[in-house]
One Martini backbone bead per residue (centre of mass of N, CA, C, O) as a GRO file, in nm:
protein
  527
    1MET     BB    1  -2.503  -2.640   6.825
    2PHE     BB    2  -2.472  -2.331   6.864
    3GLY     BB    3  -2.196  -2.208   7.052
    4SER     BB    4  -2.384  -2.111   7.261
    5ASP     BB    5  -2.563  -1.952   7.485
    6ALA     BB    6  -2.875  -1.971   7.655
    7ASN     BB    7  -3.181  -1.864   7.700
    8ARG     BB    8  -3.415  -1.857   7.999
    9GLU     BB    9  -3.762  -1.853   8.112
   10GLY     BB   10  -3.947  -1.808   8.381
   11THR     BB   11  -4.278  -1.769   8.449
   12MET     BB   12  -4.498  -1.602   8.663
   13ASN     BB   13  -4.662  -1.511   8.893
   14GLY     BB   14  -4.629  -1.168   8.972
   15GLY     BB   15  -4.362  -1.103   8.757
   16ASN     BB   16  -4.192  -1.282   8.826
   17ARG     BB   17  -3.856  -1.458   8.735
   18ILE     BB   18  -3.670  -1.687   8.616
   19THR     BB   19  -3.271  -1.709   8.539
   20VAL     BB   20  -3.111  -1.929   8.269
   21ARG     BB   21  -2.765  -2.019   8.181
   22LEU     BB   22  -2.684  -2.218   7.925
   23GLY     BB   23  -2.578  -2.466   7.795
   24ALA     BB   24  -2.648  -2.642   7.510
   25LEU     BB   25  -2.617  -2.910   7.681
   26ALA     BB   26  -2.739  -2.841   7.979
   27CYS     BB   27  -3.046  -2.808   7.922
   28ALA     BB   28  -3.202  -3.032   7.949
   29SER     BB   29  -3.118  -3.181   8.195
   30THR     BB   30  -3.191  -2.858   8.359
   31ILE     BB   31  -3.474  -2.899   8.322
   32THR     BB   32  -3.547  -3.209   8.363
   33ALA     BB   33  -3.481  -3.130   8.711
   34GLY     BB   34  -3.661  -2.824   8.714
   35MET     BB   35  -3.577  -2.510   8.684
   36LEU     BB   36  -3.842  -2.431   8.582
   37VAL     BB   37  -3.966  -2.272   8.869
   38ALA     BB   38  -4.230  -2.156   9.073
   39CYS     BB   39  -4.353  -1.882   9.223
   40GLY     BB   40  -4.540  -1.756   9.473
   41SER     BB   41  -4.756  -1.555   9.477
   42SER     BB   42  -4.967  -1.345   9.700
   43GLY     BB   43  -5.139  -1.578   9.658
   44GLY     BB   44  -5.045  -1.845   9.704
   45THR     BB   45  -4.996  -1.924   9.376
   46MET     BB   46  -4.912  -2.150   9.154
   47ALA     BB   47  -4.739  -2.202   8.910
   48PRO     BB   48  -4.694  -2.388   8.592
   49ILE     BB   49  -4.438  -2.581   8.553
   50PHE     BB   50  -4.292  -2.620   8.264
   51PRO     BB   51  -4.275  -2.847   8.028
   52ALA     BB   52  -3.968  -3.058   7.940
   53ASP     BB   53  -4.086  -3.175   7.678
   54LEU     BB   54  -4.171  -2.946   7.541
   55ALA     BB   55  -3.930  -2.806   7.506
   56ARG     BB   56  -3.791  -2.967   7.338
   57ARG     BB   57  -4.005  -2.948   7.088
   58ILE     BB   58  -3.918  -2.608   7.042
   59ASP     BB   59  -3.588  -2.673   7.036
   60SER     BB   60  -3.612  -2.879   6.808
   61ILE     BB   61  -3.737  -2.617   6.577
   62VAL     BB   62  -3.550  -2.425   6.587
   63GLU     BB   63  -3.324  -2.558   6.531
   64ALA     BB   64  -3.462  -2.641   6.239
   65HIS     BB   65  -3.440  -2.309   6.145
   66GLN     BB   66  -3.159  -2.233   6.243
   67ASP     BB   67  -2.977  -2.460   6.059
   68SER     BB   68  -2.991  -2.315   5.803
   69GLY     BB   69  -2.834  -1.986   5.875
   70LEU     BB   70  -3.064  -1.709   5.827
   71PHE     BB   71  -3.091  -1.689   6.127
   72PRO     BB   72  -2.892  -1.588   6.436
   73GLU     BB   73  -3.170  -1.479   6.610
   74ILE     BB   74  -3.394  -1.665   6.811
   75ALA     BB   75  -3.709  -1.518   6.984
   76ILE     BB   76  -3.936  -1.735   7.216
   77GLY     BB   77  -4.264  -1.709   7.319
   78VAL     BB   78  -4.464  -1.922   7.606
   79SER     BB   79  -4.824  -1.857   7.699
   80ASP     BB   80  -5.018  -2.055   7.971
   81PRO     BB   81  -5.207  -2.165   8.230
   82GLU     BB   82  -5.155  -2.464   8.215
   83ARG     BB   83  -4.787  -2.459   8.143
   84GLY     BB   84  -4.698  -2.177   8.138
   85SER     BB   85  -4.370  -2.090   8.089
   86TYR     BB   86  -4.171  -1.965   7.784
   87ILE     BB   87  -3.813  -1.822   7.739
   88ARG     BB   88  -3.595  -1.819   7.445
   89ALA     BB   89  -3.272  -1.764   7.307
   90TYR     BB   90  -3.116  -1.814   7.000
   91GLY     BB   91  -2.770  -1.793   6.940
   92VAL     BB   92  -2.693  -1.459   6.784
   93ALA     BB   93  -2.694  -1.087   6.812
   94ASP     BB   94  -2.404  -1.116   6.691
   95ARG     BB   95  -2.157  -1.138   6.406
   96ALA     BB   96  -1.899  -1.045   6.507
   97THR     BB   97  -1.867  -1.122   6.862
   98GLY     BB   98  -2.058  -1.339   6.960
   99ARG     BB   99  -2.270  -1.259   7.086
  100PRO     BB  100  -2.535  -1.379   7.251
  101ALA     BB  101  -2.849  -1.471   7.339
  102ASP     BB  102  -3.123  -1.240   7.497
  103ILE     BB  103  -3.415  -1.216   7.636
  104HIS     BB  104  -3.281  -0.894   7.653
  105ASP     BB  105  -3.319  -0.847   7.342
  106ARG     BB  106  -3.331  -0.567   7.092
  107PHE     BB  107  -3.650  -0.516   6.886
  108ARG     BB  108  -3.739  -0.477   6.590
  109ILE     BB  109  -4.165  -0.480   6.559
  110GLY     BB  110  -4.245  -0.329   6.285
  111SER     BB  111  -4.604  -0.362   6.293
  112ALA     BB  112  -4.702  -0.415   6.577
  113THR     BB  113  -4.755  -0.108   6.605
  114LYS     BB  114  -4.997  -0.108   6.560
  115THR     BB  115  -5.109  -0.145   6.828
  116PHE     BB  116  -5.034   0.096   7.020
  117THR     BB  117  -5.140   0.292   6.813
  118ALA     BB  118  -5.443   0.235   6.826
  119THR     BB  119  -5.422   0.236   7.156
  120ALA     BB  120  -5.409   0.558   7.126
  121VAL     BB  121  -5.647   0.581   6.925
  122LEU     BB  122  -5.889   0.473   7.168
  123ARG     BB  123  -5.853   0.610   7.416
  124LEU     BB  124  -5.898   0.926   7.340
  125ALA     BB  125  -6.149   0.833   7.251
  126ASP     BB  126  -6.273   0.748   7.571
  127GLU     BB  127  -6.160   1.070   7.661
  128GLY     BB  128  -6.300   1.246   7.404
  129LYS     BB  129  -6.070   1.412   7.227
  130LEU     BB  130  -6.169   1.179   6.961
  131SER     BB  131  -6.321   1.068   6.682
  132LEU     BB  132  -6.381   0.811   6.462
  133ASP     BB  133  -6.564   1.039   6.299
  134ASP     BB  134  -6.331   1.155   6.200
  135VAL     BB  135  -6.134   1.396   5.993
  136LEU     BB  136  -5.821   1.418   5.878
  137GLU     BB  137  -5.820   1.717   5.827
  138LYS     BB  138  -5.840   1.820   6.117
  139TYR     BB  139  -5.502   1.708   6.161
  140VAL     BB  140  -5.442   1.654   5.873
  141PRO     BB  141  -5.375   1.872   5.609
  142GLY     BB  142  -5.391   1.788   5.260
  143MET     BB  143  -5.477   1.553   5.236
  144PRO     BB  144  -5.621   1.273   5.026
  145ASN     BB  145  -5.913   1.260   5.098
  146GLY     BB  146  -5.962   1.448   5.426
  147ASN     BB  147  -6.242   1.472   5.445
  148THR     BB  148  -6.351   1.171   5.467
  149ILE     BB  149  -6.147   1.067   5.604
  150ARG     BB  150  -6.172   0.813   5.895
  151LEU     BB  151  -6.001   0.730   6.168
  152ARG     BB  152  -6.123   0.453   6.115
  153ASP     BB  153  -6.013   0.383   5.869
  154LEU     BB  154  -5.721   0.350   5.924
  155LEU     BB  155  -5.730   0.179   6.173
  156GLY     BB  156  -5.879  -0.032   5.908
  157MET     BB  157  -5.750  -0.019   5.583
  158ARG     BB  158  -5.925   0.228   5.453
  159GLY     BB  159  -5.851   0.486   5.374
  160GLY     BB  160  -5.676   0.479   5.056
  161VAL     BB  161  -5.414   0.532   5.112
  162PHE     BB  162  -5.062   0.584   4.960
  163ASP     BB  163  -4.860   0.381   4.997
  164ILE     BB  164  -4.453   0.446   5.028
  165ALA     BB  165  -4.336   0.155   4.959
  166GLY     BB  166  -4.422   0.255   4.615
  167ASP     BB  167  -4.184   0.479   4.692
  168PRO     BB  168  -3.831   0.498   4.528
  169GLU     BB  169  -3.742   0.709   4.752
  170PHE     BB  170  -3.795   0.533   4.985
  171ALA     BB  171  -3.620   0.252   4.892
  172ASP     BB  172  -3.347   0.344   4.903
  173GLN     BB  173  -3.284   0.291   5.201
  174PHE     BB  174  -3.235  -0.024   5.111
  175HIS     BB  175  -2.999  -0.011   4.919
  176THR     BB  176  -2.818   0.172   5.062
  177SER     BB  177  -2.546   0.338   5.249
  178PRO     BB  178  -2.572   0.522   5.341
  179LEU     BB  179  -2.818   0.743   5.358
  180PRO     BB  180  -2.885   0.930   5.070
  181HIS     BB  181  -3.084   1.093   5.301
  182GLU     BB  182  -3.289   1.285   5.512
  183VAL     BB  183  -3.561   1.201   5.682
  184HIS     BB  184  -3.906   1.357   5.702
  185ASP     BB  185  -4.188   1.390   5.766
  186GLY     BB  186  -4.266   1.618   5.515
  187ASP     BB  187  -4.192   1.440   5.331
  188VAL     BB  188  -4.397   1.228   5.317
  189LEU     BB  189  -4.656   1.383   5.317
  190GLN     BB  190  -4.577   1.467   5.044
  191ALA     BB  191  -4.579   1.184   4.902
  192ILE     BB  192  -4.865   1.195   4.930
  193ARG     BB  193  -4.969   1.427   4.784
  194ALA     BB  194  -4.757   1.302   4.500
  195HIS     BB  195  -5.004   1.084   4.493
  196ALA     BB  196  -5.334   1.161   4.436
  197ASP     BB  197  -5.398   0.906   4.217
  198LYS     BB  198  -5.346   0.653   4.411
  199ALA     BB  199  -5.622   0.718   4.543
  200LEU     BB  200  -5.908   0.551   4.732
  201PRO     BB  201  -6.152   0.550   4.837
  202PRO     BB  202  -6.303   0.502   5.116
  203ASN     BB  203  -6.470   0.274   5.268
  204THR     BB  204  -6.456   0.027   5.014
  205ARG     BB  205  -6.146  -0.148   5.147
  206THR     BB  206  -5.896  -0.380   5.241
  207GLU     BB  207  -5.603  -0.246   5.245
  208TYR     BB  208  -5.329  -0.212   5.306
  209SER     BB  209  -5.088   0.083   5.480
  210ASN     BB  210  -4.865   0.210   5.692
  211THR     BB  211  -4.948   0.574   5.586
  212GLU     BB  212  -5.196   0.543   5.748
  213TYR     BB  213  -5.053   0.533   6.069
  214PHE     BB  214  -4.863   0.775   6.047
  215LEU     BB  215  -5.118   0.978   6.038
  216LEU     BB  216  -5.195   0.863   6.317
  217GLY     BB  217  -4.972   0.984   6.454
  218GLU     BB  218  -4.997   1.303   6.373
  219VAL     BB  219  -5.250   1.288   6.524
  220LEU     BB  220  -5.143   1.245   6.838
  221LYS     BB  221  -4.975   1.504   6.810
  222LYS     BB  222  -5.199   1.686   6.789
  223VAL     BB  223  -5.359   1.623   7.026
  224THR     BB  224  -5.148   1.580   7.267
  225GLY     BB  225  -4.870   1.753   7.236
  226LYS     BB  226  -4.651   1.505   7.149
  227PRO     BB  227  -4.434   1.315   7.109
  228LEU     BB  228  -4.437   0.973   7.027
  229ARG     BB  229  -4.245   0.882   7.289
  230ASP     BB  230  -4.438   1.017   7.469
  231VAL     BB  231  -4.696   0.843   7.415
  232PHE     BB  232  -4.560   0.572   7.445
  233ASP     BB  233  -4.438   0.545   7.684
  234ASP     BB  234  -4.734   0.604   7.869
  235LEU     BB  235  -4.836   0.316   7.764
  236THR     BB  236  -4.594   0.111   7.866
  237THR     BB  237  -4.669   0.178   8.168
  238ARG     BB  238  -4.924   0.100   8.190
  239TYR     BB  239  -4.804  -0.229   8.095
  240GLY     BB  240  -4.525  -0.274   8.193
  241LEU     BB  241  -4.319  -0.165   7.982
  242HIS     BB  242  -3.972  -0.182   8.019
  243GLU     BB  243  -3.807  -0.267   7.697
  244THR     BB  244  -3.970  -0.061   7.570
  245SER     BB  245  -3.964   0.173   7.259
  246TYR     BB  246  -3.948   0.490   7.067
  247PRO     BB  247  -3.731   0.648   6.882
  248VAL     BB  248  -3.503   0.891   6.765
  249ASP     BB  249  -3.312   0.687   6.618
  250THR     BB  250  -3.127   0.449   6.488
  251THR     BB  251  -3.073   0.384   6.750
  252MET     BB  252  -3.012   0.108   6.999
  253PRO     BB  253  -3.064  -0.034   7.272
  254THR     BB  254  -2.963  -0.207   7.532
  255PRO     BB  255  -2.948  -0.499   7.419
  256GLU     BB  256  -2.903  -0.584   7.116
  257SER     BB  257  -3.033  -0.707   6.794
  258ARG     BB  258  -2.863  -0.751   6.520
  259GLY     BB  259  -2.983  -0.644   6.173
  260TYR     BB  260  -3.044  -0.854   5.898
  261SER     BB  261  -2.974  -0.863   5.556
  262TYR     BB  262  -2.998  -0.976   5.219
  263ASP     BB  263  -2.708  -0.922   4.965
  264GLY     BB  264  -2.809  -1.184   4.815
  265ASN     BB  265  -2.556  -1.391   4.980
  266ALA     BB  266  -2.521  -1.170   5.206
  267LEU     BB  267  -2.499  -1.074   5.527
  268VAL     BB  268  -2.606  -0.778   5.689
  269ASP     BB  269  -2.582  -0.505   5.821
  270VAL     BB  270  -2.902  -0.298   5.926
  271THR     BB  271  -2.948  -0.144   6.179
  272SER     BB  272  -2.886   0.167   6.113
  273ARG     BB  273  -3.115   0.195   5.846
  274THR     BB  274  -3.325   0.295   6.017
  275THR     BB  275  -3.535   0.562   6.014
  276PRO     BB  276  -3.833   0.665   6.217
  277GLN     BB  277  -3.996   0.843   5.952
  278VAL     BB  278  -4.044   0.606   5.774
  279GLY     BB  279  -4.278   0.475   5.951
  280GLY     BB  280  -4.303   0.545   6.277
  281ALA     BB  281  -4.650   0.432   6.370
  282GLY     BB  282  -4.609   0.167   6.175
  283ALA     BB  283  -4.291   0.055   6.263
  284MET     BB  284  -4.054   0.123   6.500
  285MET     BB  285  -4.029   0.026   6.754
  286ILE     BB  286  -3.895  -0.142   7.087
  287SER     BB  287  -3.810  -0.492   7.208
  288THR     BB  288  -3.900  -0.800   7.378
  289ILE     BB  289  -3.980  -1.079   7.474
  290SER     BB  290  -4.055  -1.033   7.763
  291ASP     BB  291  -4.251  -0.812   7.705
  292LEU     BB  292  -4.421  -0.967   7.422
  293VAL     BB  293  -4.561  -1.171   7.638
  294ARG     BB  294  -4.710  -0.967   7.836
  295TYR     BB  295  -4.865  -0.834   7.622
  296ALA     BB  296  -5.050  -1.004   7.408
  297PRO     BB  297  -5.302  -1.036   7.639
  298MET     BB  298  -5.338  -0.722   7.690
  299LEU     BB  299  -5.424  -0.708   7.399
  300GLY     BB  300  -5.649  -0.950   7.379
  301ARG     BB  301  -5.807  -0.789   7.645
  302GLY     BB  302  -5.859  -0.525   7.643
  303ASP     BB  303  -5.658  -0.376   7.753
  304LEU     BB  304  -5.718   0.007   7.868
  305LEU     BB  305  -6.060  -0.080   7.720
  306LYS     BB  306  -6.329  -0.031   7.639
  307PRO     BB  307  -6.520  -0.261   7.604
  308GLU     BB  308  -6.648  -0.146   7.311
  309THR     BB  309  -6.394  -0.042   7.184
  310PHE     BB  310  -6.292  -0.388   7.162
  311ARG     BB  311  -6.507  -0.448   7.008
  312THR     BB  312  -6.448  -0.278   6.759
  313ARG     BB  313  -6.160  -0.373   6.781
  314THR     BB  314  -6.284  -0.688   6.606
  315GLN     BB  315  -6.401  -0.619   6.361
  316PHE     BB  316  -6.356  -0.793   6.083
  317MET     BB  317  -6.196  -0.711   5.756
  318SER     BB  318  -6.176  -0.811   5.435
  319SER     BB  319  -6.005  -0.888   5.155
  320ASP     BB  320  -6.008  -0.951   4.866
  321ASP     BB  321  -5.790  -1.196   4.876
  322LYS     BB  322  -5.838  -1.304   5.191
  323THR     BB  323  -5.519  -1.237   5.342
  324LEU     BB  324  -5.716  -1.040   5.508
  325LEU     BB  325  -5.774  -0.986   5.882
  326TYR     BB  326  -5.917  -0.668   5.996
  327GLY     BB  327  -5.916  -0.424   6.238
  328LEU     BB  328  -5.788  -0.171   6.498
  329GLY     BB  329  -5.480  -0.319   6.531
  330ILE     BB  330  -5.582  -0.624   6.494
  331ALA     BB  331  -5.527  -0.943   6.368
  332THR     BB  332  -5.589  -1.315   6.292
  333GLN     BB  333  -5.481  -1.652   6.279
  334GLY     BB  334  -5.670  -1.774   6.279
  335GLN     BB  335  -5.752  -1.772   6.627
  336TRP     BB  336  -5.568  -1.557   6.623
  337ILE     BB  337  -5.484  -1.253   6.816
  338GLY     BB  338  -5.264  -0.989   6.633
  339HIS     BB  339  -4.926  -0.916   6.527
  340ASP     BB  340  -4.721  -0.863   6.294
  341GLY     BB  341  -4.365  -0.785   6.175
  342ALA     BB  342  -4.160  -0.588   5.930
  343THR     BB  343  -3.814  -0.465   5.924
  344MET     BB  344  -3.521  -0.399   5.871
  345GLY     BB  345  -3.383  -0.660   6.021
  346TYR     BB  346  -3.703  -0.752   6.078
  347ASN     BB  347  -3.921  -1.017   6.288
  348ALA     BB  348  -4.244  -1.004   6.436
  349ASP     BB  349  -4.481  -1.210   6.607
  350VAL     BB  350  -4.806  -1.144   6.788
  351GLU     BB  351  -4.998  -1.378   6.985
  352TYR     BB  352  -5.343  -1.447   7.076
  353LEU     BB  353  -5.534  -1.736   7.236
  354PRO     BB  354  -5.844  -1.719   7.384
  355SER     BB  355  -5.929  -2.003   7.442
  356ARG     BB  356  -5.636  -2.027   7.599
  357GLN     BB  357  -5.490  -1.802   7.705
  358ALA     BB  358  -5.251  -1.773   7.470
  359THR     BB  359  -4.887  -1.744   7.382
  360LEU     BB  360  -4.716  -1.631   7.099
  361VAL     BB  361  -4.428  -1.568   7.015
  362VAL     BB  362  -4.158  -1.419   6.786
  363MET     BB  363  -3.830  -1.367   6.667
  364VAL     BB  364  -3.582  -1.227   6.402
  365ASN     BB  365  -3.274  -1.097   6.314
  366GLN     BB  366  -3.416  -1.096   5.989
  367TYR     BB  367  -3.457  -0.894   5.715
  368THR     BB  368  -3.584  -0.865   5.396
  369PRO     BB  369  -3.734  -0.766   5.153
  370ASP     BB  370  -3.983  -0.660   4.912
  371LEU     BB  371  -3.895  -0.494   4.629
  372ARG     BB  372  -4.133  -0.483   4.429
  373PRO     BB  373  -4.041  -0.350   4.128
  374TYR     BB  374  -3.739  -0.222   4.190
  375ASP     BB  375  -3.678  -0.528   4.129
  376ASP     BB  376  -3.562  -0.810   4.059
  377ARG     BB  377  -3.727  -1.031   4.259
  378LEU     BB  378  -3.823  -1.299   4.315
  379PRO     BB  379  -4.047  -1.565   4.403
  380GLY     BB  380  -4.128  -1.608   4.739
  381VAL     BB  381  -3.914  -1.418   4.841
  382GLN     BB  382  -3.949  -1.433   5.204
  383LEU     BB  383  -3.757  -1.460   5.507
  384THR     BB  384  -3.929  -1.582   5.831
  385ALA     BB  385  -4.155  -1.598   6.083
  386GLU     BB  386  -4.335  -1.743   6.020
  387PHE     BB  387  -4.324  -2.057   5.997
  388LEU     BB  388  -4.253  -2.095   6.260
  389TRP     BB  389  -4.488  -2.020   6.392
  390GLU     BB  390  -4.652  -2.244   6.266
  391ASP     BB  391  -4.519  -2.476   6.413
  392LEU     BB  392  -4.553  -2.424   6.693
  393VAL     BB  393  -4.887  -2.452   6.632
  394ASP     BB  394  -4.920  -2.718   6.546
  395GLU     BB  395  -4.781  -2.826   6.822
  396LEU     BB  396  -4.954  -2.713   7.075
  397TYR     BB  397  -5.201  -2.580   6.841
  398PRO     BB  398  -5.367  -2.754   6.735
  399GLY     BB  399  -5.607  -2.578   6.475
  400THR     BB  400  -5.576  -2.271   6.555
  401GLY     BB  401  -5.442  -2.228   6.313
  402SER     BB  402  -5.325  -2.199   5.930
  403ALA     BB  403  -5.341  -2.536   5.824
  404ARG     BB  404  -5.067  -2.631   5.700
  405HIS     BB  405  -5.068  -2.904   5.805
  406ILE     BB  406  -5.235  -3.194   5.822
  407GLY     BB  407  -5.217  -3.457   5.956
  408THR     BB  408  -5.066  -3.756   6.125
  409SER     BB  409  -4.968  -4.077   6.258
  410ALA     BB  410  -4.768  -4.141   6.055
  411PRO     BB  411  -4.554  -4.197   5.966
  412ASP     BB  412  -4.277  -4.025   5.807
  413PRO     BB  413  -4.091  -4.000   5.574
  414SER     BB  414  -3.807  -4.001   5.417
  415LEU     BB  415  -3.529  -3.757   5.398
  416PRO     BB  416  -3.429  -3.592   5.127
  417ALA     BB  417  -3.202  -3.574   4.957
  418PRO     BB  418  -3.059  -3.245   4.820
  419ALA     BB  419  -3.002  -3.392   4.518
  420ASP     BB  420  -3.290  -3.515   4.464
  421LEU     BB  421  -3.463  -3.283   4.517
  422ASP     BB  422  -3.297  -3.085   4.285
  423GLY     BB  423  -3.356  -3.247   4.036
  424ARG     BB  424  -3.753  -3.256   4.125
  425LEU     BB  425  -3.739  -2.976   4.124
  426GLN     BB  426  -3.640  -2.869   3.823
  427GLN     BB  427  -3.893  -3.051   3.687
  428ALA     BB  428  -4.127  -2.847   3.882
  429LEU     BB  429  -3.983  -2.565   3.701
  430ASP     BB  430  -4.075  -2.692   3.397
  431PRO     BB  431  -4.279  -2.586   3.158
  432ASN     BB  432  -4.279  -2.840   2.992
  433VAL     BB  433  -4.400  -3.024   3.199
  434PRO     BB  434  -4.587  -3.244   3.272
  435ALA     BB  435  -4.788  -3.265   3.531
  436ALA     BB  436  -4.847  -3.588   3.517
  437GLN     BB  437  -4.484  -3.613   3.521
  438GLN     BB  438  -4.450  -3.525   3.788
  439SER     BB  439  -4.272  -3.624   4.102
  440LEU     BB  440  -4.440  -3.386   4.252
  441ARG     BB  441  -4.610  -3.150   4.427
  442ILE     BB  442  -4.943  -2.980   4.634
  443VAL     BB  443  -5.113  -2.869   4.760
  444GLY     BB  444  -5.414  -2.853   4.601
  445ASP     BB  445  -5.403  -3.007   4.325
  446ASP     BB  446  -5.693  -3.156   4.352
  447ARG     BB  447  -5.802  -2.843   4.266
  448ASP     BB  448  -5.574  -2.876   4.084
  449PRO     BB  449  -5.335  -2.974   3.813
  450GLU     BB  450  -5.165  -2.754   3.750
  451LEU     BB  451  -4.980  -2.579   3.958
  452ILE     BB  452  -4.721  -2.686   3.895
  453THR     BB  453  -4.737  -2.491   3.611
  454ARG     BB  454  -4.732  -2.227   3.776
  455LEU     BB  455  -4.486  -2.203   3.931
  456ALA     BB  456  -4.341  -2.307   3.664
  457ARG     BB  457  -4.379  -1.988   3.578
  458ALA     BB  458  -4.334  -1.785   3.765
  459PHE     BB  459  -4.008  -1.824   3.731
  460ALA     BB  460  -3.959  -1.814   3.456
  461SER     BB  461  -4.063  -1.543   3.384
  462THR     BB  462  -3.768  -1.460   3.569
  463GLY     BB  463  -3.537  -1.709   3.524
  464THR     BB  464  -3.569  -1.898   3.829
  465ARG     BB  465  -3.359  -2.076   3.992
  466ILE     BB  466  -3.313  -2.383   4.193
  467HIS     BB  467  -3.050  -2.472   4.458
  468VAL     BB  468  -3.026  -2.737   4.676
  469GLU     BB  469  -2.891  -2.747   5.024
  470LYS     BB  470  -3.124  -2.851   5.262
  471THR     BB  471  -3.291  -3.070   5.467
  472ASN     BB  472  -3.539  -3.039   5.719
  473HIS     BB  473  -3.665  -3.154   6.017
  474VAL     BB  474  -3.911  -3.028   6.203
  475ARG     BB  475  -4.163  -3.217   6.205
  476HIS     BB  476  -4.446  -3.377   6.239
  477GLY     BB  477  -4.504  -3.304   5.906
  478ALA     BB  478  -4.260  -3.096   5.848
  479MET     BB  479  -4.022  -2.926   5.594
  480MET     BB  480  -3.731  -2.772   5.517
  481VAL     BB  481  -3.586  -2.580   5.249
  482THR     BB  482  -3.291  -2.503   5.086
  483GLY     BB  483  -3.162  -2.213   4.900
  484THR     BB  484  -3.093  -2.112   4.557
  485ALA     BB  485  -3.137  -1.796   4.403
  486THR     BB  486  -3.163  -1.756   4.041
  487THR     BB  487  -3.128  -1.428   3.860
  488GLY     BB  488  -2.892  -1.460   3.658
  489SER     BB  489  -2.637  -1.286   3.876
  490LYS     BB  490  -2.857  -1.352   4.083
  491SER     BB  491  -2.858  -1.433   4.452
  492SER     BB  492  -3.052  -1.599   4.660
  493PRO     BB  493  -3.221  -1.696   4.941
  494ILE     BB  494  -3.443  -1.978   5.033
  495GLN     BB  495  -3.756  -2.127   5.148
  496ILE     BB  496  -3.937  -2.447   5.181
  497PRO     BB  497  -4.196  -2.594   5.205
  498PHE     BB  498  -4.300  -2.895   5.378
  499THR     BB  499  -4.533  -3.171   5.375
  500VAL     BB  500  -4.791  -3.425   5.461
  501GLN     BB  501  -4.924  -3.580   5.184
  502ASP     BB  502  -5.019  -3.951   5.098
  503GLY     BB  503  -4.713  -4.039   5.202
  504THR     BB  504  -4.553  -3.709   5.071
  505TRP     BB  505  -4.392  -3.474   4.970
  506GLN     BB  506  -4.542  -3.129   4.987
  507ILE     BB  507  -4.601  -2.849   4.875
  508LEU     BB  508  -4.672  -2.560   5.020
  509GLY     BB  509  -4.923  -2.389   4.895
  510SER     BB  510  -4.892  -2.128   5.013
  511TRP     BB  511  -4.683  -2.091   4.915
  512ALA     BB  512  -4.733  -2.103   4.597
  513CYS     BB  513  -4.922  -1.891   4.574
  514LYS     BB  514  -4.782  -1.673   4.639
  515ALA     BB  515  -4.515  -1.712   4.410
  516ILE     BB  516  -4.729  -1.672   4.210
  517LYS     BB  517  -4.863  -1.384   4.284
  518THR     BB  518  -4.605  -1.221   4.281
  519ALA     BB  519  -4.564  -1.293   3.943
  520GLY     BB  520  -4.927  -1.226   3.885
  521GLY     BB  521  -5.078  -1.459   3.919
  522SER     BB  522  -5.285  -1.769   3.895
  523ALA     BB  523  -5.531  -1.953   4.089
  524PRO     BB  524  -5.784  -2.193   4.191
  525GLY     BB  525  -5.635  -2.344   4.413
  526CYS     BB  526  -5.621  -2.062   4.576
  527GLY     BB  527  -5.861  -1.890   4.638
   0.00000   0.00000   0.00000
């Protein structure tokens, strides 16, 4: 489908593996012939061979997402003791050269970095080199509320620290190339001090803040006397992760997956636009799909930590809006634990399912940050790996994710033609059309009959229009719609997920609720 070679890896016990590079047409026949075989470990046991039919179902889902044209490279990794392992990279790593994707391509992993940062801090606590009840002032003087913020507050997103992502000066890096100025650690600390009035009392609410993990990076440097690269190198060595690192500048180790973001409808290479000083210990690590598949179970089991420390780490607390359930550098998605991450040009989701000892990792080389309120980006427009990860969970481990799709054994209704769906969506996003007269529905509108009207008002508030260009059948009960959202003279790609309920294609409720919230609205049906 993609006109380039893909990579598959069968992972075995004992860390051995067989890597096979195959053309797109040869993949299915080769897997069917049993090429994803397992080698025996030193103990003489055999890892299971990943089922060929399951591999084809995974390929079909990923290829449906990639057919949207929004993600140049997608890498996925699945592993569990019953089924074996399946790791593959799809598409191209570099649009300029056409270099095919590879399972050893390096990606920036964004906030999945926080899992490493938290582990490093927790290990220092286990070693008695710091206490989680130490206050921030002890290590980073002069921070707002530094005398009352504890390290455990920072780890759990409860420090109340102003997130510098809300500072226009730092948002500038996403708008211009080259960067308007060089950013240093001291600049970030100064930005925090300059917004003391926006700090919240610590340990009163769970609210996601990248800056809290930047500060934990400063703590790590202070306690260890080492630069962050050395701190993380020590940790990845202990984990046995040889393709994971912390950068010292904007360059990437090779082979690299080039990172892309949308500027309007143009896909722009932004690989060199991210300096490690901006995100620091909160967002800047680099890894591969192969390494992260090995890492997820070690993270999810609490390897390298004392059992009581891991129990403390996995005491999850909810944000006020119930959208975040966070521990100490680890979060939950349904029954899964791990962390997602996004930074300019890259998006990753690294998750572990304890009940099945299963791992599912997804990485893509496209991410366009939502920069509201510093521009007029559109409600609900963020193109991430989130829906791909959820589609794979629904297919492989139904009932363990966020229950995106309703699930039914009945055949799906026919896929609507883009032109037909475009007309229906135009009507759905017209706030002057009563909800009772709409032909499109949103999952959850039985609890809130005006949900479709609230969504229409969200898009109307920014004068946004949507034009449907593609409808892709992703899997049973799931359709992804790709189009263009236009506000005034600005346009951006948009994806709208649909699921089957009551025998019809309906807009996914979680997507609609996110769009409503992004536009400043609320809805009873959104919980």
